[in-house]
mmCIF file of C-alpha atoms in Angstrom:
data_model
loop_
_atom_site.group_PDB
_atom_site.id
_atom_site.type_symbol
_atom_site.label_atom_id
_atom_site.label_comp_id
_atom_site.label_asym_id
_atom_site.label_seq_id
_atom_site.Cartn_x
_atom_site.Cartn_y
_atom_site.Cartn_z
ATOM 1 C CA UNK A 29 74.779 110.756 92.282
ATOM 2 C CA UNK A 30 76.265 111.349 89.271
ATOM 3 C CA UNK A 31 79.766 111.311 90.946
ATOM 4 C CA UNK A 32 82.657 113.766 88.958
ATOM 5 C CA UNK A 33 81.618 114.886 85.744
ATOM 6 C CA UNK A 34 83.787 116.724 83.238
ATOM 7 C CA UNK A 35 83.411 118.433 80.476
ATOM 8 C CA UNK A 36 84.172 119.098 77.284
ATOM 9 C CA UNK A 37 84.944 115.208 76.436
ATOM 10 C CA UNK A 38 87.045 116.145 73.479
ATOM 11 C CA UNK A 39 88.740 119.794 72.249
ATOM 12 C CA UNK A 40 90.910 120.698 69.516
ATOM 13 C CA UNK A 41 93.130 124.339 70.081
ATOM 14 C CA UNK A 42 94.909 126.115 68.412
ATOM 15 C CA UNK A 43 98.398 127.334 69.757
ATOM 16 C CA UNK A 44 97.707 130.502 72.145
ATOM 17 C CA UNK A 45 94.413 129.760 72.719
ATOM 18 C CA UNK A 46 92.966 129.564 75.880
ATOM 19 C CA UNK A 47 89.645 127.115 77.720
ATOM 20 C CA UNK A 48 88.652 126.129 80.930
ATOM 21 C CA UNK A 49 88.046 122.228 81.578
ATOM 22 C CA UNK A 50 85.116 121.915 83.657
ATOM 23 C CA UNK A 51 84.980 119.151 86.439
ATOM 24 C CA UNK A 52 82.127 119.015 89.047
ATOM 25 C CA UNK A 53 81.548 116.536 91.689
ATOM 26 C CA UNK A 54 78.031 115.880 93.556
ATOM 27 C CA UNK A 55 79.417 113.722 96.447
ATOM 28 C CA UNK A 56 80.431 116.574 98.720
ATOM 29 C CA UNK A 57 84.284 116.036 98.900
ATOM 30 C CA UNK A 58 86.725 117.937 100.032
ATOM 31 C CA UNK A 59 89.936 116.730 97.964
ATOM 32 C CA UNK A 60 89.678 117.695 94.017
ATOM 33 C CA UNK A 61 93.057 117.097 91.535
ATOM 34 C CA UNK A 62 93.813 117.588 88.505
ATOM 35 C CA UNK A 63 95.906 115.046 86.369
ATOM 36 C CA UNK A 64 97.096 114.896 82.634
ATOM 37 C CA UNK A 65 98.176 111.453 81.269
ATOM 38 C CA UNK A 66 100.366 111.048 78.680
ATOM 39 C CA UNK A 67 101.575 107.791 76.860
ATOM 40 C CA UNK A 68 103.996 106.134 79.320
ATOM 41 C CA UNK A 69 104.484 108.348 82.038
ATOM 42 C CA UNK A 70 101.185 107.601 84.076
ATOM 43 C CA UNK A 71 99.204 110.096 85.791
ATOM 44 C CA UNK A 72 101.234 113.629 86.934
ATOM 45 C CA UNK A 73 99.478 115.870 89.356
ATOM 46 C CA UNK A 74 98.978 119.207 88.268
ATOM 47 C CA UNK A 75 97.032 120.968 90.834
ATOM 48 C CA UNK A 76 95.095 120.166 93.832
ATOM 49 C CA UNK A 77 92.400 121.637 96.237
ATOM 50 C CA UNK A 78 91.806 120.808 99.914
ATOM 51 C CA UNK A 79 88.891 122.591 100.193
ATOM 52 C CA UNK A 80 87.052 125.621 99.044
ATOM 53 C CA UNK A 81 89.348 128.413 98.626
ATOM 54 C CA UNK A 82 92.300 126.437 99.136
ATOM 55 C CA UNK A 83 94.444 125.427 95.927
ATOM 56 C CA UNK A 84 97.851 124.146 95.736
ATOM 57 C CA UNK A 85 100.314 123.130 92.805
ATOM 58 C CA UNK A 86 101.504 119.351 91.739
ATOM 59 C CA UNK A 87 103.757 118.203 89.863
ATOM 60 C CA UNK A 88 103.624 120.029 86.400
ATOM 61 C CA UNK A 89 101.354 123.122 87.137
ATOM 62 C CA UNK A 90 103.449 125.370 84.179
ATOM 63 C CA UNK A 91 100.633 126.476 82.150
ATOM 64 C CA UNK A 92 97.633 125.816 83.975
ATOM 65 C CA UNK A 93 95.994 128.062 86.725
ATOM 66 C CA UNK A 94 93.218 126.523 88.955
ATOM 67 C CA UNK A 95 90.707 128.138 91.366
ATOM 68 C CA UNK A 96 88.059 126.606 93.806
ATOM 69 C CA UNK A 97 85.194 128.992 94.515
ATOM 70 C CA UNK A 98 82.778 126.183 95.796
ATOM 71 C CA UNK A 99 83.208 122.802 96.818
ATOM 72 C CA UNK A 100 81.371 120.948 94.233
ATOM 73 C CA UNK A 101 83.460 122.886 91.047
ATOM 74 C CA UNK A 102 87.014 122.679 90.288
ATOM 75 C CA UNK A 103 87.873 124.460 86.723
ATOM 76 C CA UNK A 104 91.155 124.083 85.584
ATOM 77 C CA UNK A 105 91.975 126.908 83.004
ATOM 78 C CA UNK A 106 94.956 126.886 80.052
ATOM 79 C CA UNK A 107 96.030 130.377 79.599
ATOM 80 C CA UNK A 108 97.978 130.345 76.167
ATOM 81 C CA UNK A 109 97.703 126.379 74.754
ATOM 82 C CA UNK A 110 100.509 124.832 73.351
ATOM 83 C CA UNK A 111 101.509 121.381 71.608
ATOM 84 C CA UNK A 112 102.869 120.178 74.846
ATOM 85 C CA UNK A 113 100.078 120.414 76.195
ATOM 86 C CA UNK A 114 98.267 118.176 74.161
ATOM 87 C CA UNK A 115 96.798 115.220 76.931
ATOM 88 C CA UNK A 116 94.188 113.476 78.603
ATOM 89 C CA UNK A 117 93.041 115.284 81.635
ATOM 90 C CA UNK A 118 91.219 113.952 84.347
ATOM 91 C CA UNK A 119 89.354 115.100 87.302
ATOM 92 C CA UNK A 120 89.315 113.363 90.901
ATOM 93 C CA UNK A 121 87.584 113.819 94.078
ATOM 94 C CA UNK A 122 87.673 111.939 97.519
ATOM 95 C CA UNK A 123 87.020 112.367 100.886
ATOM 96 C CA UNK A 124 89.547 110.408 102.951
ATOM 97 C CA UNK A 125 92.775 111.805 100.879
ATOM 98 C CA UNK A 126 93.022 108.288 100.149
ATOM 99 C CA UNK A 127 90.865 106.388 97.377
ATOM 100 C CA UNK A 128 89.840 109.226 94.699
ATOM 101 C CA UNK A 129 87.288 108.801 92.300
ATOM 102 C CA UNK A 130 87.778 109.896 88.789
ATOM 103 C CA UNK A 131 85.884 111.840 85.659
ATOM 104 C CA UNK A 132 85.690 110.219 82.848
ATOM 105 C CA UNK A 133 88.654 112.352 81.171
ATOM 106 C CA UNK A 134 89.249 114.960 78.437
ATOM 107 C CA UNK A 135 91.286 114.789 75.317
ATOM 108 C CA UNK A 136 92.777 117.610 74.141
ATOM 109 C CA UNK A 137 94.526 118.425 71.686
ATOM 110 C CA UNK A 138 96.378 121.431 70.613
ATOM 111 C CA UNK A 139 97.724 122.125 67.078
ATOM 112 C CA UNK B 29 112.074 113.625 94.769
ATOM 113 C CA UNK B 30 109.437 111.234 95.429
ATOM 114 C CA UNK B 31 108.731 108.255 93.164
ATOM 115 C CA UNK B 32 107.037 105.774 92.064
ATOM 116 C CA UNK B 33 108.096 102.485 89.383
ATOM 117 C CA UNK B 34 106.010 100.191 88.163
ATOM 118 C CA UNK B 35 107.480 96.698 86.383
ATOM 119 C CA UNK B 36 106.931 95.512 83.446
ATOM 120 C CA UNK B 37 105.488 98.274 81.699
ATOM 121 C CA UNK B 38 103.409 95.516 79.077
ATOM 122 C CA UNK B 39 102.715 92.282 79.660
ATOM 123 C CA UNK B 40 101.169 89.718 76.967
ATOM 124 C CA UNK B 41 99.636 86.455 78.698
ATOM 125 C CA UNK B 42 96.973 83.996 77.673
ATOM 126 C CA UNK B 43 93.671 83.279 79.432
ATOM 127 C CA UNK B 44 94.658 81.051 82.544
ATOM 128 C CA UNK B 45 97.468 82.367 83.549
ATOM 129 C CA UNK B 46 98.593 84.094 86.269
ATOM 130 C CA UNK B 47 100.004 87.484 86.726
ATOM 131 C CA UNK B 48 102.122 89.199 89.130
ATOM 132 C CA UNK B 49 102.931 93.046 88.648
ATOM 133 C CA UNK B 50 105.088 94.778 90.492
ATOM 134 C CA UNK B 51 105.166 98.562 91.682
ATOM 135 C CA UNK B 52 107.989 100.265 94.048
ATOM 136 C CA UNK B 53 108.160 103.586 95.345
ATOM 137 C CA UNK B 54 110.557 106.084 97.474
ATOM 138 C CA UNK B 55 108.529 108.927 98.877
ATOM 139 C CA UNK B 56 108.424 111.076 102.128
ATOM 140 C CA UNK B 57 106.295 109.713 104.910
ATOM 141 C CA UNK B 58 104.670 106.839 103.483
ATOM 142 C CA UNK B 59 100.978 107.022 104.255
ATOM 143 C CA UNK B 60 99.172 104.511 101.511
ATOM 144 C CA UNK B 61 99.558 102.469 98.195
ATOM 145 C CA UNK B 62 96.263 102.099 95.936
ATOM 146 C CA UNK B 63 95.937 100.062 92.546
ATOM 147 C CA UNK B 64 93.647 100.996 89.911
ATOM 148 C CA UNK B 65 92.530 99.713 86.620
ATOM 149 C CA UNK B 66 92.027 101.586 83.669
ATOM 150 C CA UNK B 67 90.467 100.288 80.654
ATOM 151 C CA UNK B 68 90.294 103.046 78.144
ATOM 152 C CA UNK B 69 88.640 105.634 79.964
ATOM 153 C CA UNK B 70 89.149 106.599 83.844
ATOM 154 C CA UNK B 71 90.927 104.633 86.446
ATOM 155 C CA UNK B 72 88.730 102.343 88.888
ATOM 156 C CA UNK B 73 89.819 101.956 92.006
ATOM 157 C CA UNK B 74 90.890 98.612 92.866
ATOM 158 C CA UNK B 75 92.917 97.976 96.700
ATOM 159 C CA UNK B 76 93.891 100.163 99.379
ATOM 160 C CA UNK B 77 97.128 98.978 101.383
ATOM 161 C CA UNK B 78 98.351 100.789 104.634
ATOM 162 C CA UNK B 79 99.808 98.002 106.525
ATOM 163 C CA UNK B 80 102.915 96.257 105.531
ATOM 164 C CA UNK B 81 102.218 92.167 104.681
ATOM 165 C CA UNK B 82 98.760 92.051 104.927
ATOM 166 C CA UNK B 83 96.911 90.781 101.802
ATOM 167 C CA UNK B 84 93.951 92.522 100.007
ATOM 168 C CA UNK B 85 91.547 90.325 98.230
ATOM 169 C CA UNK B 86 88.958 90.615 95.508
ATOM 170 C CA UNK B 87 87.815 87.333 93.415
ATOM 171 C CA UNK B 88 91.326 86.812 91.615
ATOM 172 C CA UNK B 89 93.073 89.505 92.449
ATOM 173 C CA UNK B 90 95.039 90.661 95.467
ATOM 174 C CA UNK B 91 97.372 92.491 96.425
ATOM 175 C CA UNK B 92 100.511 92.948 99.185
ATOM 176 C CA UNK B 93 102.405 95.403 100.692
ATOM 177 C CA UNK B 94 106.602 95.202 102.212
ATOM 178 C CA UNK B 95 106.505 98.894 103.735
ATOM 179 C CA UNK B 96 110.881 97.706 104.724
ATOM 180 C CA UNK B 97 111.646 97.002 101.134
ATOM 181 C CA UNK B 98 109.077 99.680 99.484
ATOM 182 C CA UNK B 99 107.582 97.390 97.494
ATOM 183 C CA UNK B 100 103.889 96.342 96.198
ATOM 184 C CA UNK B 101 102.816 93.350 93.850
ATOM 185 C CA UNK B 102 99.457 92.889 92.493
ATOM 186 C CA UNK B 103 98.103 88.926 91.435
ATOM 187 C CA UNK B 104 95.644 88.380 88.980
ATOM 188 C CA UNK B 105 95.284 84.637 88.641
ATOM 189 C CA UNK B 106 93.249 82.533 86.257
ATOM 190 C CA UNK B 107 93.176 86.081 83.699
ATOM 191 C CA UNK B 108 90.574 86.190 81.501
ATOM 192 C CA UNK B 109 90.238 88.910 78.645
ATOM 193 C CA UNK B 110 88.608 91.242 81.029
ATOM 194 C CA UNK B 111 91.195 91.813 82.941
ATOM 195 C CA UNK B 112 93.316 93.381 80.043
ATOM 196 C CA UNK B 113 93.472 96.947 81.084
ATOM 197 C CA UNK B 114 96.435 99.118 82.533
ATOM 198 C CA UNK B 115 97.064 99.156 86.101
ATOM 199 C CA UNK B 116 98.379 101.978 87.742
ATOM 200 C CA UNK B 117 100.248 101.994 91.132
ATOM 201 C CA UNK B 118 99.628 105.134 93.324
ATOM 202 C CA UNK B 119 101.292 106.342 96.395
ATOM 203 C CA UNK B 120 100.204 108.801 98.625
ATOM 204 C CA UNK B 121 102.574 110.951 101.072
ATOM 205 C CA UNK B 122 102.073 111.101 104.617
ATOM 206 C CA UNK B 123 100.128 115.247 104.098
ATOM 207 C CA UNK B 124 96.807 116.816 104.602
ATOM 208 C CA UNK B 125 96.485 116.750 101.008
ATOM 209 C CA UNK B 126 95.156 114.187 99.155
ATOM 210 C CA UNK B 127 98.084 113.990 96.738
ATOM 211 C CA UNK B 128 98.941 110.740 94.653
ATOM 212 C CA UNK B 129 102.342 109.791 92.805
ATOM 213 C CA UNK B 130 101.432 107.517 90.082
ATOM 214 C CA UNK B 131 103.795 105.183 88.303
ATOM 215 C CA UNK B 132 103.787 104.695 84.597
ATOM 216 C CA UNK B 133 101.422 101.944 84.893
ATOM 217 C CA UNK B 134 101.793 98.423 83.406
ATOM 218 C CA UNK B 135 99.565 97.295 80.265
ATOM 219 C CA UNK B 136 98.083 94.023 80.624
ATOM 220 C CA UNK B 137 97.004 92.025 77.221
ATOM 221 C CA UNK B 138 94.747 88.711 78.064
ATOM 222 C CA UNK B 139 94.699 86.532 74.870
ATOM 223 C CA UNK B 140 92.293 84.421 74.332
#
């Protein structure tokens, strides 16, 4: 298994642009989130998915839109980047909406 | 607004000694606490608490829960350098969701 996989590992944007961040999991879960962590505030939810076809917001979804087409894939897409936006985002999966397991991250930043 | 605070936010020790962080939270129907440890790249999962004053343990580390005063601390004795890293606190709500709250996390130095 290669467990959650993201990609790209690193991006640089310009303000207005827009990417998807990729995040795939190959252990069949049914819980997939979305986090950004920034220096000294910890991990903020940003959107969530209970299940194929079902997506929900977090904490700070502003900015981000999210869909869930299949089980294993969970993109999470920046419409128009900005500065603020500038993070590390990870991807997590799990199964008993308890433990999650995590990707190994993206850093973006946007200029 | 649900919640959760981790204390200290750094911490500086030296190999040997042994560590207590703390974490407390205020959210809506209370369903679990989990501690991770990140070093540098993704959080690891570490301890799962559900029931109030029993004690998870792994090697040097464990870990409590007080569900009445809404409180979790996390030991590390005898730290070695490995075990700098920050760990993050998580709480998740009593929902068919998934969801964690994570707090800020505390950063953990091990000198040598």
């Amino acid at each position: 298994n290669a467990g959650v996989t993201q990609t790209p590992k690193f991006q640089v944007l310009k303000t207005g642009q827009s990417m998807t961040l990729q995040c795939a999991q190959d252990m069949n879960h049914e819980y997939m989130s979305w986090y950004r962590q920034d220096p000294g505030m910890g991990l903020r939810l940003i959107h969530y998915s209970v299940g194929a076809g079902i997506t929900d917001q977090g904490e700070v979804p502003n900015g981000y839109n999210v869909s869930r087409s299949t089980t294993e894939d969970f993109p999470l897409r920046l419409l128009s980047a900005a500065p603020s936006q500038t993070s590390v985002y990870f991807c997590a999966s799990s199964q008993t909406r308890n433990e999650q397991y995590f990707g190994p991250g993206t850093r973006l930043t946007v200029t | 607004e649900d919640k959760v605070v981790q204390s200290p936010l750094s911490l500086v020790v030296h190999e040997g000694d042994t560590v207590t962080l703390n974490c407390s939270y205020e959210v809506t129907n209370f369903r679990s606490l989990l501690w991770y440890k990140q070093e540098k790249k993704a959080p690891t999962f570490l301890f799962m608490l559900t029931s109030s004053g029993i004690e998870k343990k792994s090697g040097r580390l464990s870990s409590i829960l007080d569900k009445k005063e809404l409180f979790s601390i996390l030991n590390i004795t005898a730290t070695q350098t490995g075990d700098s890293a920050v760990y993050l606190c998580a709480v998740g709500p009593s929902s068919n969701t998934g969801k964690l709250i994570f707090g800020q996390g505390t950063t953990l130095q091990v000198k040598p």
